[in-house]
Each structure stands twice: as structure tokens, then as C-alpha cells.
Short mmCIF file of C-alpha atoms in Angstrom, two decimals:
data_model
loop_
_atom_site.label_atom_id
_atom_site.label_comp_id
_atom_site.label_asym_id
_atom_site.label_seq_id
_atom_site.Cartn_x
_atom_site.Cartn_y
_atom_site.Cartn_z
CA MET A 555 13.92 -87.04 -158.85
CA ALA A 556 12.43 -89.32 -156.18
CA MET A 557 13.26 -87.73 -152.86
CA MET A 558 11.77 -87.61 -149.40
CA ALA A 559 12.47 -84.33 -147.46
CA MET A 560 12.04 -85.11 -143.86
CA GLY A 561 10.87 -82.70 -141.33
CA ALA A 562 11.10 -83.53 -137.54
CA ALA A 563 8.14 -83.03 -135.28
CA SER A 564 8.74 -81.04 -132.14
CA TRP A 565 6.94 -81.82 -129.04
CA ALA A 566 4.18 -79.39 -128.00
CA PRO A 567 1.95 -79.59 -124.93
CA ILE A 568 -1.17 -81.82 -125.21
CA PRO A 569 -3.98 -80.81 -122.93
CA ALA A 570 -4.93 -83.55 -120.40
CA PRO A 571 -8.25 -85.36 -121.26
CA ALA A 572 -11.18 -84.55 -119.08
CA ARG A 573 -11.40 -87.06 -116.24
CA ALA A 574 -14.57 -88.82 -115.33
CA ALA A 575 -15.93 -88.41 -111.84
CA ALA A 576 -14.61 -91.73 -110.78
CA ALA A 577 -11.06 -91.05 -112.25
CA PHE A 578 -7.82 -91.07 -110.31
CA TYR A 579 -7.38 -88.42 -107.57
CA PRO A 580 -3.80 -87.43 -106.23
CA GLY A 581 -3.20 -89.10 -102.88
CA ARG A 582 -5.28 -92.21 -103.58
CA ASP A 583 -3.66 -95.40 -102.39
CA LEU A 584 -2.87 -96.96 -105.84
CA ALA A 585 -1.81 -100.30 -104.56
CA ALA A 586 -5.16 -100.70 -102.75
CA ALA A 587 -6.95 -99.57 -105.77
CA ARG A 588 -5.29 -102.20 -107.87
CA ARG A 589 -6.25 -104.90 -105.33
CA ARG A 590 -9.90 -103.69 -105.25
CA ARG A 591 -10.13 -103.46 -108.99
CA GLY A 592 -8.65 -106.99 -109.29
CA ALA A 593 -11.09 -108.45 -106.89
CA ALA A 594 -14.10 -106.69 -108.52
CA ALA A 595 -13.07 -107.89 -111.97
CA ALA A 596 -12.63 -111.50 -110.71
CA ALA A 597 -16.13 -111.28 -109.32
CA ARG A 598 -17.56 -110.05 -112.48
CA ARG A 599 -16.06 -112.74 -114.67
CA PRO A 600 -15.72 -116.47 -113.79
CA PHE A 601 -13.14 -117.13 -116.62
CA VAL A 602 -9.44 -116.17 -116.84
CA PHE A 603 -8.84 -113.17 -119.08
CA THR A 604 -7.04 -114.03 -122.21
CA PRO A 605 -4.29 -111.92 -123.45
CA ARG A 606 -5.63 -112.29 -126.98
CA ALA A 607 -8.20 -109.54 -126.37
CA VAL A 608 -5.57 -106.93 -125.48
CA SER A 609 -2.85 -107.72 -128.01
CA ASP A 610 -1.26 -104.72 -129.64
CA SER A 611 -3.28 -103.71 -132.79
CA ARG A 612 -4.63 -100.55 -134.15
CA SER A 613 -8.20 -101.73 -133.75
CA SER A 614 -8.17 -102.33 -130.02
CA GLN A 615 -9.09 -99.64 -127.60
CA THR A 616 -7.71 -98.67 -124.20
CA CYS A 617 -9.52 -97.28 -121.20
CA LEU A 618 -6.98 -97.06 -118.37
CA ASP A 619 -8.40 -96.12 -114.93
CA PRO A 620 -6.39 -94.39 -113.34
CA ASP A 621 -4.93 -93.20 -116.79
CA ALA A 622 -1.22 -93.58 -117.69
CA SER A 623 -0.28 -89.95 -117.02
CA THR A 624 -0.93 -90.28 -113.34
CA SER A 625 -0.47 -93.87 -112.65
CA VAL A 626 2.56 -94.98 -114.54
CA LEU A 627 6.35 -93.99 -114.32
CA GLY A 628 8.43 -94.54 -117.49
CA ILE A 629 12.08 -95.64 -116.94
CA ILE A 630 14.27 -95.63 -120.02
CA LEU A 631 17.62 -97.63 -119.58
CA GLY A 632 20.38 -95.92 -121.56
CA GLY A 633 22.48 -99.13 -121.86
CA GLY A 634 26.04 -99.81 -121.26
CA ALA A 635 29.21 -98.38 -122.94
CA GLY A 636 27.88 -99.36 -126.48
CA THR A 637 31.06 -101.14 -127.55
CA ARG A 638 29.41 -103.00 -130.41
CA LEU A 639 28.27 -99.50 -131.78
CA TYR A 640 31.78 -98.03 -131.47
CA PRO A 641 33.01 -95.64 -132.99
CA LEU A 642 29.40 -94.13 -133.03
CA THR A 643 29.66 -94.25 -129.26
CA LYS A 644 33.01 -92.85 -129.01
CA LYS A 645 31.77 -89.33 -127.93
CA ARG A 646 28.15 -89.99 -127.05
CA ALA A 647 25.87 -92.37 -125.13
CA LYS A 648 24.15 -95.10 -127.18
CA PRO A 649 20.73 -93.41 -127.00
CA ALA A 650 22.18 -90.11 -128.27
CA VAL A 651 23.33 -91.67 -131.59
CA PRO A 652 21.68 -89.89 -134.53
CA LEU A 653 18.94 -91.70 -136.47
CA GLY A 654 16.83 -91.09 -139.58
CA ALA A 655 18.44 -87.73 -140.60
CA ASN A 656 16.85 -85.63 -137.97
CA TYR A 657 16.43 -87.66 -134.77
CA ARG A 658 18.36 -89.49 -132.07
CA LEU A 659 17.68 -93.04 -130.78
CA ILE A 660 16.31 -91.68 -127.54
CA ASP A 661 13.46 -89.97 -129.40
CA ILE A 662 11.90 -93.38 -130.08
CA PRO A 663 11.08 -94.53 -126.54
CA VAL A 664 10.41 -90.97 -125.38
CA SER A 665 7.94 -90.36 -128.23
CA ASN A 666 6.22 -93.66 -127.58
CA CYS A 667 5.77 -92.67 -123.95
CA LEU A 668 4.31 -89.29 -124.80
CA ASN A 669 2.03 -90.75 -127.49
CA SER A 670 0.87 -93.34 -124.83
CA ASN A 671 0.06 -90.59 -122.26
CA VAL A 672 3.07 -91.66 -120.13
CA SER A 673 4.47 -88.19 -119.25
CA LYS A 674 6.69 -88.93 -116.23
CA ILE A 675 9.90 -90.26 -117.67
CA TYR A 676 13.40 -90.87 -116.35
CA VAL A 677 16.42 -91.89 -118.54
CA LEU A 678 19.15 -93.75 -116.82
CA THR A 679 22.66 -93.38 -118.26
CA GLN A 680 26.31 -93.55 -117.19
CA PHE A 681 28.50 -93.36 -120.39
CA ASN A 682 29.28 -90.10 -122.28
CA SER A 683 26.03 -88.61 -121.31
CA ALA A 684 26.71 -84.90 -122.14
CA SER A 685 25.15 -84.92 -125.61
CA LEU A 686 22.22 -87.07 -124.38
CA ASN A 687 21.56 -84.56 -121.53
CA ARG A 688 21.76 -81.57 -123.88
CA HIS A 689 19.40 -83.12 -126.40
CA LEU A 690 16.69 -84.15 -123.77
CA SER A 691 16.81 -80.76 -122.11
CA ARG A 692 16.40 -78.89 -125.47
CA ALA A 693 13.76 -81.35 -126.83
CA TYR A 694 11.59 -81.95 -123.94
CA GLY A 695 12.74 -79.79 -120.97
CA ASN A 696 10.08 -77.07 -121.16
CA ASN A 697 7.34 -78.66 -123.11
CA ILE A 698 5.48 -81.38 -121.18
CA SER A 699 4.75 -79.90 -117.80
CA GLY A 700 1.69 -77.80 -118.62
CA TYR A 701 -0.97 -76.65 -116.08
CA LYS A 702 -1.73 -79.38 -113.46
CA ASN A 703 0.41 -81.84 -115.45
CA GLU A 704 3.35 -82.96 -113.55
CA GLY A 705 5.14 -84.39 -116.80
CA PHE A 706 8.82 -84.42 -117.14
CA VAL A 707 11.83 -86.01 -119.00
CA GLU A 708 14.86 -86.27 -116.67
CA VAL A 709 18.32 -87.82 -116.88
CA LEU A 710 19.56 -89.76 -113.92
CA ALA A 711 23.31 -90.46 -114.19
CA ALA A 712 25.13 -93.21 -112.42
CA GLN A 713 26.62 -92.00 -109.13
CA GLN A 714 28.40 -93.37 -106.11
CA SER A 715 26.95 -93.18 -102.66
CA PRO A 716 27.65 -94.82 -99.18
CA GLU A 717 24.88 -97.46 -100.01
CA ASN A 718 26.01 -97.99 -103.56
CA PRO A 719 29.75 -97.41 -104.08
CA ASN A 720 29.61 -98.96 -107.60
CA TRP A 721 28.46 -97.79 -110.95
CA PHE A 722 25.45 -99.49 -112.56
CA GLN A 723 26.12 -103.17 -112.98
CA GLY A 724 23.21 -103.92 -115.13
CA THR A 725 19.61 -103.17 -115.89
CA ALA A 726 18.14 -104.24 -112.56
CA ASP A 727 21.04 -102.69 -110.55
CA ALA A 728 20.52 -99.29 -112.31
CA VAL A 729 16.85 -99.32 -111.26
CA ARG A 730 17.65 -100.54 -107.68
CA GLN A 731 20.13 -97.66 -107.20
CA TYR A 732 17.35 -95.11 -107.88
CA LEU A 733 14.47 -97.03 -106.19
CA TRP A 734 14.48 -94.41 -103.40
CA LEU A 735 13.47 -91.86 -105.98
CA PHE A 736 11.07 -93.98 -108.04
CA GLU A 737 9.02 -95.15 -104.95
CA GLU A 738 8.24 -91.43 -104.03
CA HIS A 739 6.06 -91.27 -107.11
CA ASN A 740 2.45 -92.23 -106.34
CA VAL A 741 2.13 -94.58 -109.30
CA MET A 742 0.80 -98.12 -109.91
CA GLU A 743 3.23 -99.43 -112.52
CA PHE A 744 6.86 -98.86 -113.63
CA LEU A 745 7.24 -99.13 -117.31
CA ILE A 746 10.90 -100.27 -118.11
CA LEU A 747 12.18 -99.51 -121.58
CA ALA A 748 15.37 -99.76 -123.61
CA GLY A 749 17.00 -96.62 -125.15
CA ASP A 750 18.37 -98.29 -128.25
CA HIS A 751 15.28 -99.95 -130.00
CA LEU A 752 13.54 -98.80 -133.03
CA TYR A 753 9.72 -99.47 -133.08
CA ARG A 754 6.38 -97.74 -132.54
CA MET A 755 4.24 -99.04 -129.74
CA ASP A 756 1.06 -98.04 -127.71
CA TYR A 757 2.10 -98.62 -124.14
CA GLN A 758 -1.51 -98.03 -122.92
CA LYS A 759 -2.50 -101.40 -124.46
CA PHE A 760 0.52 -102.98 -122.82
CA ILE A 761 -0.40 -101.55 -119.44
CA GLN A 762 -3.98 -102.48 -119.96
CA ALA A 763 -3.01 -106.09 -120.60
CA HIS A 764 -0.94 -106.02 -117.43
CA ARG A 765 -3.94 -104.84 -115.40
CA GLU A 766 -6.57 -107.07 -117.04
CA THR A 767 -4.58 -110.29 -116.52
CA ASP A 768 -3.73 -109.11 -112.86
CA ALA A 769 -0.07 -109.76 -113.63
CA ASP A 770 2.81 -109.00 -111.37
CA ILE A 771 5.14 -108.47 -114.45
CA THR A 772 4.28 -108.23 -118.09
CA VAL A 773 6.96 -108.88 -120.73
CA ALA A 774 6.56 -107.52 -124.44
CA ALA A 775 7.04 -110.52 -126.65
CA LEU A 776 8.02 -110.52 -130.38
CA PRO A 777 6.82 -113.59 -132.52
CA MET A 778 9.47 -114.88 -134.76
CA ASP A 779 10.62 -117.90 -136.93
CA GLU A 780 13.15 -120.51 -136.19
CA GLU A 781 15.96 -118.67 -138.10
CA ARG A 782 15.88 -115.62 -136.04
CA ALA A 783 15.02 -117.28 -132.68
CA THR A 784 18.35 -118.68 -132.05
CA ALA A 785 19.72 -115.08 -131.61
CA PHE A 786 17.17 -114.23 -128.86
CA GLY A 787 16.12 -115.04 -125.31
CA LEU A 788 12.99 -117.11 -125.86
CA MET A 789 9.90 -117.68 -123.60
CA LYS A 790 7.47 -120.45 -123.23
CA ILE A 791 3.88 -119.73 -122.16
CA ASP A 792 0.89 -121.75 -120.89
CA ASP A 793 -2.61 -121.50 -122.47
CA GLU A 794 -3.30 -118.31 -120.48
CA GLY A 795 -0.30 -116.43 -121.79
CA ARG A 796 1.59 -116.89 -118.57
CA ILE A 797 5.38 -117.34 -118.95
CA ILE A 798 6.65 -120.65 -117.51
CA GLU A 799 10.10 -121.09 -118.94
CA PHE A 800 13.02 -119.10 -120.32
CA ALA A 801 15.88 -120.01 -122.66
CA GLU A 802 18.74 -117.87 -123.74
CA LYS A 803 19.62 -118.30 -127.35
CA PRO A 804 18.66 -122.02 -127.51
CA LYS A 805 19.68 -124.31 -130.38
CA GLY A 806 18.86 -127.84 -131.46
CA GLU A 807 16.38 -129.69 -129.34
CA LYS A 808 16.19 -127.12 -126.70
CA LEU A 809 15.13 -124.65 -129.41
CA LYS A 810 12.37 -127.08 -130.59
CA SER A 811 11.12 -127.44 -127.04
CA MET A 812 10.53 -123.55 -126.87
CA MET A 813 7.88 -123.61 -129.61
CA VAL A 814 4.57 -122.13 -128.45
CA ASP A 815 1.01 -121.64 -129.82
CA THR A 816 1.17 -117.94 -130.58
CA THR A 817 -2.52 -117.85 -131.35
CA ILE A 818 -2.89 -117.74 -127.55
CA LEU A 819 -1.52 -114.15 -127.77
CA GLY A 820 -3.61 -113.20 -130.71
CA LEU A 821 -1.82 -114.33 -133.97
CA ASP A 822 -4.01 -115.76 -136.57
CA THR A 823 -3.49 -119.50 -137.41
CA GLU A 824 -1.50 -118.96 -140.56
CA ARG A 825 0.98 -116.56 -138.94
CA ALA A 826 1.13 -118.75 -135.81
CA LYS A 827 2.58 -121.45 -138.00
CA GLU A 828 5.17 -119.21 -139.43
CA LEU A 829 6.09 -117.68 -136.12
CA PRO A 830 6.10 -120.34 -133.52
CA TYR A 831 8.49 -118.75 -131.12
CA ILE A 832 8.32 -115.67 -128.88
CA ALA A 833 11.32 -113.55 -127.85
CA SER A 834 11.68 -110.99 -125.07
CA MET A 835 11.90 -107.49 -126.37
CA GLY A 836 13.50 -106.19 -123.09
CA ILE A 837 10.35 -104.09 -122.39
CA TYR A 838 8.53 -104.64 -119.18
CA VAL A 839 5.69 -103.47 -116.96
CA PHE A 840 6.21 -104.03 -113.23
CA SER A 841 3.59 -103.49 -110.64
CA LYS A 842 5.26 -100.91 -108.15
CA ASP A 843 5.02 -103.12 -105.03
CA VAL A 844 6.36 -106.10 -107.01
CA MET A 845 9.31 -104.16 -108.24
CA LEU A 846 10.12 -102.95 -104.75
CA LYS A 847 9.88 -106.48 -103.24
CA LEU A 848 11.85 -108.22 -106.03
CA LEU A 849 14.85 -105.83 -106.04
CA ARG A 850 15.13 -105.31 -102.28
CA GLN A 851 13.98 -108.52 -100.74
CA ASN A 852 13.84 -111.48 -103.28
CA PHE A 853 16.91 -110.65 -105.50
CA PRO A 854 18.97 -107.92 -103.74
CA ALA A 855 22.17 -108.99 -105.64
CA ALA A 856 20.65 -109.45 -109.07
CA ASN A 857 21.98 -107.19 -111.75
CA ASP A 858 19.85 -107.94 -114.81
CA PHE A 859 16.13 -108.01 -115.43
CA GLY A 860 16.15 -110.40 -118.38
CA SER A 861 18.42 -113.11 -117.21
CA GLU A 862 17.93 -112.98 -113.27
CA VAL A 863 14.97 -111.11 -111.90
CA ILE A 864 12.19 -112.05 -114.33
CA PRO A 865 13.17 -115.76 -114.45
CA GLY A 866 13.50 -115.64 -110.74
CA ALA A 867 10.07 -114.16 -110.34
CA THR A 868 8.51 -117.07 -112.31
CA GLU A 869 10.28 -119.56 -110.07
CA ILE A 870 8.87 -118.05 -106.91
CA GLY A 871 5.30 -118.22 -108.21
CA MET A 872 4.76 -114.55 -109.37
CA ARG A 873 2.40 -114.07 -112.34
CA VAL A 874 4.62 -113.10 -115.31
CA GLN A 875 2.56 -112.60 -118.47
CA ALA A 876 3.60 -112.31 -122.10
CA TYR A 877 2.16 -109.45 -124.25
CA LEU A 878 2.42 -109.86 -127.98
CA TYR A 879 3.83 -107.10 -130.08
CA ASP A 880 3.33 -107.93 -133.77
CA GLY A 881 5.04 -105.15 -135.58
CA TYR A 882 8.46 -103.78 -136.69
CA TRP A 883 11.00 -103.83 -134.02
CA GLU A 884 14.79 -103.63 -134.19
CA ASP A 885 17.48 -103.83 -131.49
CA ILE A 886 20.06 -101.18 -132.78
CA GLY A 887 23.07 -102.85 -130.89
CA THR A 888 25.48 -103.38 -133.72
CA ILE A 889 26.95 -101.16 -136.56
CA GLU A 890 25.18 -103.57 -139.10
CA ALA A 891 21.85 -103.38 -137.43
CA PHE A 892 22.11 -99.53 -137.10
CA TYR A 893 23.01 -99.25 -140.82
CA ASN A 894 20.21 -101.59 -141.96
CA ALA A 895 17.62 -99.77 -139.78
CA ASN A 896 18.53 -96.36 -141.18
CA LEU A 897 18.51 -97.46 -144.74
CA GLY A 898 15.25 -99.36 -144.08
CA ILE A 899 13.43 -95.96 -144.01
CA THR A 900 14.18 -95.48 -147.70
CA LYS A 901 12.50 -98.73 -148.68
CA LYS A 902 9.73 -98.50 -151.25
CA PRO A 903 6.77 -98.51 -151.49
CA VAL A 904 6.59 -99.03 -147.71
CA PRO A 905 9.57 -98.35 -145.41
CA ASP A 906 10.48 -100.70 -142.56
CA PHE A 907 9.83 -97.89 -140.08
CA SER A 908 7.98 -94.71 -141.02
CA PHE A 909 8.37 -91.35 -139.32
CA TYR A 910 5.27 -90.08 -141.23
CA ASP A 911 2.60 -91.46 -138.87
CA ARG A 912 0.55 -88.41 -137.81
CA SER A 913 -1.36 -90.53 -135.19
CA ALA A 914 1.98 -91.36 -133.32
CA ALA A 915 4.59 -88.78 -134.31
CA ILE A 916 8.26 -89.14 -133.29
CA TYR A 917 9.31 -86.00 -131.64
CA THR A 918 12.76 -84.39 -131.32
CA GLN A 919 14.62 -81.20 -130.74
CA PRO A 920 13.23 -78.28 -132.72
CA ARG A 921 16.27 -76.80 -134.62
CA TYR A 922 14.52 -74.11 -136.82
CA LEU A 923 16.76 -75.02 -139.71
CA PRO A 924 15.92 -73.76 -143.22
CA PRO A 925 14.63 -76.12 -145.88
CA SER A 926 17.20 -78.25 -147.68
CA LYS A 927 18.48 -76.89 -150.95
CA VAL A 928 19.03 -79.26 -153.90
CA LEU A 929 20.80 -77.71 -156.86
CA ASP A 930 20.92 -79.73 -160.09
CA ALA A 931 21.37 -83.05 -158.26
CA ASP A 932 20.10 -86.50 -159.03
CA VAL A 933 18.53 -87.85 -155.82
CA THR A 934 16.78 -91.25 -155.82
CA ASP A 935 15.35 -93.47 -153.07
CA SER A 936 16.78 -91.32 -150.28
CA VAL A 937 15.74 -89.25 -147.25
CA ILE A 938 17.09 -85.82 -146.84
CA GLY A 939 17.24 -84.06 -143.45
CA GLU A 940 16.78 -80.43 -142.63
CA GLY A 941 19.10 -77.63 -143.65
CA CYS A 942 21.21 -79.50 -146.20
CA VAL A 943 23.01 -78.01 -149.20
CA ILE A 944 23.29 -80.42 -152.08
CA ARG A 945 25.03 -79.37 -155.28
CA HIS A 946 25.43 -81.12 -158.68
CA CYS A 947 25.81 -84.59 -157.18
CA THR A 948 24.37 -88.05 -157.26
CA ILE A 949 22.63 -89.61 -154.19
CA ASN A 950 21.02 -93.06 -154.36
CA HIS A 951 19.52 -95.18 -151.62
CA SER A 952 20.89 -93.13 -148.84
CA VAL A 953 20.04 -91.14 -145.67
CA VAL A 954 21.44 -87.57 -145.56
CA GLY A 955 21.48 -85.93 -142.11
CA LEU A 956 20.82 -82.41 -141.15
CA ARG A 957 23.21 -79.59 -142.19
CA SER A 958 25.01 -81.91 -144.69
CA CYS A 959 26.95 -80.08 -147.33
CA ILE A 960 27.62 -82.18 -150.49
CA SER A 961 29.85 -80.72 -153.23
CA ASP A 962 29.96 -80.96 -157.04
CA GLY A 963 30.47 -84.23 -158.61
CA ALA A 964 30.10 -86.29 -155.46
CA VAL A 965 28.42 -89.76 -155.60
CA ILE A 966 26.71 -91.18 -152.46
CA GLU A 967 25.44 -94.76 -152.62
CA ASP A 968 23.88 -97.02 -149.93
CA SER A 969 25.23 -94.77 -147.21
CA LEU A 970 24.17 -92.83 -144.09
CA LEU A 971 25.56 -89.38 -143.67
CA MET A 972 24.89 -87.96 -140.27
CA GLY A 973 25.47 -84.33 -141.12
CA ALA A 974 26.88 -81.73 -138.82
CA ASP A 975 26.25 -79.99 -135.51
CA TYR A 976 26.85 -76.50 -136.97
CA TYR A 977 27.43 -74.54 -140.15
CA GLU A 978 30.76 -73.23 -141.25
CA THR A 979 30.52 -69.58 -142.52
CA GLU A 980 32.02 -68.58 -145.88
CA THR A 981 34.74 -66.85 -144.02
CA ASP A 982 35.69 -70.07 -142.24
CA LYS A 983 35.70 -72.01 -145.52
CA LYS A 984 37.89 -69.39 -147.11
CA ALA A 985 40.32 -69.43 -144.38
CA LEU A 986 40.45 -73.23 -144.50
CA SER A 987 41.18 -73.25 -148.25
CA GLU A 988 43.97 -70.75 -147.88
CA THR A 989 45.75 -73.00 -145.33
CA GLY A 990 45.05 -76.35 -147.09
CA GLY A 991 42.25 -77.31 -144.80
CA ILE A 992 39.10 -79.24 -145.52
CA PRO A 993 35.62 -77.87 -144.73
CA ILE A 994 32.93 -79.99 -142.97
CA GLY A 995 30.93 -82.07 -145.40
CA ILE A 996 31.61 -84.07 -148.60
CA GLY A 997 34.26 -82.74 -151.01
CA LYS A 998 34.16 -82.45 -154.73
CA ASN A 999 34.17 -85.73 -156.76
CA ALA A 1000 34.20 -87.95 -153.68
CA HIS A 1001 32.62 -91.29 -154.01
CA ILE A 1002 31.00 -93.01 -151.00
CA ARG A 1003 29.40 -96.31 -150.92
CA LYS A 1004 28.09 -98.62 -148.12
CA ALA A 1005 29.42 -96.20 -145.40
CA ILE A 1006 28.39 -94.32 -142.26
CA ILE A 1007 29.80 -90.80 -142.13
CA ASP A 1008 29.44 -89.52 -138.53
CA LYS A 1009 28.83 -85.77 -137.77
CA ASN A 1010 31.23 -83.02 -138.53
CA ALA A 1011 33.42 -85.27 -140.67
CA ARG A 1012 35.64 -83.54 -143.28
CA ILE A 1013 35.80 -85.63 -146.47
CA GLY A 1014 38.35 -84.15 -148.92
CA GLU A 1015 38.19 -83.91 -152.76
CA ASN A 1016 38.41 -87.13 -154.86
CA VAL A 1017 38.12 -89.22 -151.78
CA LYS A 1018 36.91 -92.87 -152.39
CA ILE A 1019 35.18 -94.60 -149.45
CA ILE A 1020 34.12 -97.86 -151.20
CA ASN A 1021 36.00 -100.58 -149.45
CA VAL A 1022 37.87 -101.55 -152.57
CA ASP A 1023 39.35 -104.68 -150.92
CA ASN A 1024 36.06 -105.83 -149.46
CA ILE A 1025 37.50 -105.94 -145.92
CA GLN A 1026 35.00 -107.05 -143.19
CA GLU A 1027 36.75 -105.93 -139.99
CA ALA A 1028 39.40 -103.26 -139.57
CA SER A 1029 40.35 -100.78 -136.89
CA ARG A 1030 42.06 -97.66 -138.28
CA GLU A 1031 41.17 -95.18 -135.54
CA THR A 1032 44.20 -92.95 -136.15
CA ASP A 1033 43.17 -92.62 -139.77
CA GLY A 1034 39.63 -91.67 -138.84
CA TYR A 1035 37.71 -94.87 -139.61
CA PHE A 1036 36.66 -98.36 -138.64
CA ILE A 1037 35.23 -101.11 -140.80
CA LYS A 1038 32.67 -103.53 -139.21
CA SER A 1039 30.66 -106.06 -141.15
CA GLY A 1040 32.03 -104.63 -144.43
CA ILE A 1041 30.59 -101.20 -143.42
CA VAL A 1042 33.10 -98.26 -143.33
CA THR A 1043 32.38 -95.94 -140.44
CA VAL A 1044 34.08 -92.49 -140.37
CA ILE A 1045 34.49 -91.27 -136.96
CA LYS A 1046 32.88 -87.95 -135.67
CA ASP A 1047 35.05 -84.94 -136.34
CA ALA A 1048 37.47 -87.02 -138.48
CA LEU A 1049 39.35 -85.66 -141.43
CA ILE A 1050 39.95 -87.73 -144.49
CA PRO A 1051 42.51 -86.04 -146.78
CA SER A 1052 41.94 -85.39 -150.34
CA GLY A 1053 42.67 -88.33 -152.70
CA THR A 1054 42.41 -90.89 -149.94
CA VAL A 1055 41.09 -94.30 -150.94
CA ILE A 1056 39.45 -96.61 -148.46
#
């Protein structure tokens, strides 16, 4: 039996490192410090700093002064209504969608921040935010504000006011509506992140690149080949890594014109030939004074960073730098992308994304669940979350979420089970059986293939969810499921009666 039993890391306080005598002191004028440091750096070196030296890699070192815990504010954008991820977003915000058996999407950017010493974090959201708020408060609410450390993770919901009578209209508008709060923080930079990406990144290197190149804005860039490039917003850079042109999902000759020499950003010659394009990851570092000026003065009506504010900043002569991130990154914006990203963690010998990196753990809510129990089951190439009970069944190439109950004779293939929010007692199950009800979990002799089963779903006995007619798109909300890109998604809390064939 080849099985990976996944245990989630819970966030515990990390003592702040000792500060050198010349380190940052509260109350210091950070903008002035940035100007003095930039001038001193220019005097020390006659050449232009190349982004190659600070590209994201395990070997490079960071030495931020002031350090990120005191000088950087993290702002995670919760995204819109998540219509492409529906029905997973029917009852929750997109960042609250479960991921990898034990986690939620929001745990990725929050963990990246904490591992990068960015401990002041706001999460902006406006759709179905109840479960997101609950998760963040339970996971991070009381654990990151230790002695003399002003760390926090707080949710900021969209709200109407006399100055802003509308809800968030886009990424830039969401930040603009809370600028009054963000500018109160005595920081040098704003780190703008998305809440629905899967990747592991050291933001300290990102911030160091921003400071060393004396940039106004730094954009995280992903190198890619021609086949993938047509689906992204591409950027063109000069020989200093400065962005000079943007193109949204270009094709044909326009695509060819966006080719760049990615060795400028640190790729070796061989990989640079394979990946001659760079795409924006939707992750940015803004100098604080630049952000305030852009959103209030230069572009007071702009709603989006990627398509309006950042291209506009290049046009008015601001220094907008590209920063290369050469690692696994996935935008989980569709059902298909979400499905592939989850099953990617079962890949062998090396998964697409690993939750087992001790140097950069992914944190989540500590639930104190018992170990999973596997009784006479055949489990291969799968990940099993906490607190599951798996009896006399077959599971292959699947992700089984926490508190999942899988009954005798069931077959689970190429599927993602999100598990449950609670256990049903034996008394509950007995009462259900007496009234013809179906308990939470997978019933006896059920067969599930290439499907996503959302939380608290009740799958009856002898149910077959195998897309027998190979349907690519279907909306059967009243029956408890959707089909998108050939993947059957059973809705949260849905009941699929015994004997049903999908």
C-alpha cells in the first residue's frame, strides 16, 4: 500500500530575530530612509544593478534593512465572485476553497508571508466571506502577535461609505477603498498578492530586488514557452529588467514581438531558449508613496492593477521592474485547474507542489483530529487527510480530505474528496438509516472516477459518478452536481440517492 498521510502544520509564534544597532526603529521616516539608501547605493556603485543577482532561488541570501516584519504590509486580494470555480464557490469565497486534503487556498499566500517574515497581513474580500473569516480567525487570530511583534492577519470586507458608495470594482479599487487604513502603517512597501494561486515563494528576495533596483513597482514574472504564453498577460523588458511594454493574451506577430532575453532575469542560456516569454503573476511590490500617488492622483478611476495602473505607471515614466520566479505556480481559477493542482500533489516521484518542505511550511487551522484509520483497504498514489475512516475499499490516484468516511466496496479513482466539516455520531447514523436517510461520506459499493466531491456530501450506496456519457459541460444544480471540462463536481451538502448513475 503506497499512501501518504498528510498532517497540517499549525502556525506557532516565531521569535523575532535580533536587530543590529543600525536596524529599523519605530517612528523612523521610512520614505526618507529609502531615498537615503538609494542615494548611498548609487554612490557606491557606478553601474546599474541587474535583477539577475536577486532572482528567486534557494542559494541567494536576503538581508533586508529594515526587515520585512516592520517595513512591509501584505495585502491579499480575495478575488471576485469566483464564477469559474462554481459550484465550489457557491457557499464560500474563492480563497476559502479547500485544498490538498487539509488546507484552504488562503493558507498559501498567508504561509508565504509568514515564512518571509511579513507578519502584517490584510485579506480583502466581498463574496461569501463567512467561512474565510472563520478559518483565518481560528488559524492565525491569536498566534502571530507575540511580545513586541505587531503581527496580524485581518479580513477587510467590502463596505459602502459616503466616499465609496460602490462595492470593490477590481483589484486597484479594492486597495484604494482601504488606502486610508493602509497609509496609517509606517511601512516602506505594500506587497500585493492574490488569494487563489498555488506556489511557494520567498517574498524577502522579491522585496530585496525591489529595493536594490530602486524600483517604484516590481512585478513577479513567470517564464514560459510559446504554447502557454497566449493565455497570459505578457511583458517586455529592456536589458536592465525594466518593463517597457505589456500585451494581454497576444497571438500571431504580436506574440512574436513579446519575446525577451530571459537570461537578463537570471535564467541559464538553455532554459532561456525554451522559455522566451515572461508573464505577470499578479503579484506586486509597490513603494508606499508610489501606491498612494498612483491610486489617488494619477489614476483615481482605475479599477485594475494589471490592465490599468501598472501599464499606466510605465507610460508616465515610473520604474517598473520585472522579478523572475522560476518555480511551480498555478492560478486556480477554473474547475479544471483546481482539479489538476490537487491531483498534482499525488504525482511521483516528485509532486508538482509539496506540502512537506520543512523550511517553508504551509500553515493552517489546527483541528486536533485523530490519525486516519485505514481498515483492509487498497490505497495507491494518494494523499489522505486527517481524521478519515476508510474501510475495505480501493483508492487510486486521489486526494481524500479530512474527516472523510468511505464505506465497504467503494472505488475512488482520479478524484478529489473534500471530506466533512463534522462527524456524525453513531446515533445520528442509526436515526438516518431508520428513516431512509444517507450519512455523510461515500456509501457502500459506490464508484467515483474523475470527480470532485465537496464537503458534507452524502453519496448513497451503489452510486456511480463516472460520467458514463463523457459529457463535458452540464448544469444539474437541482440534482446536486455540475460537469465542467468533463469533471463531475458534487455540490457541498448535496445528497446523491442510492443507485444513482452520473
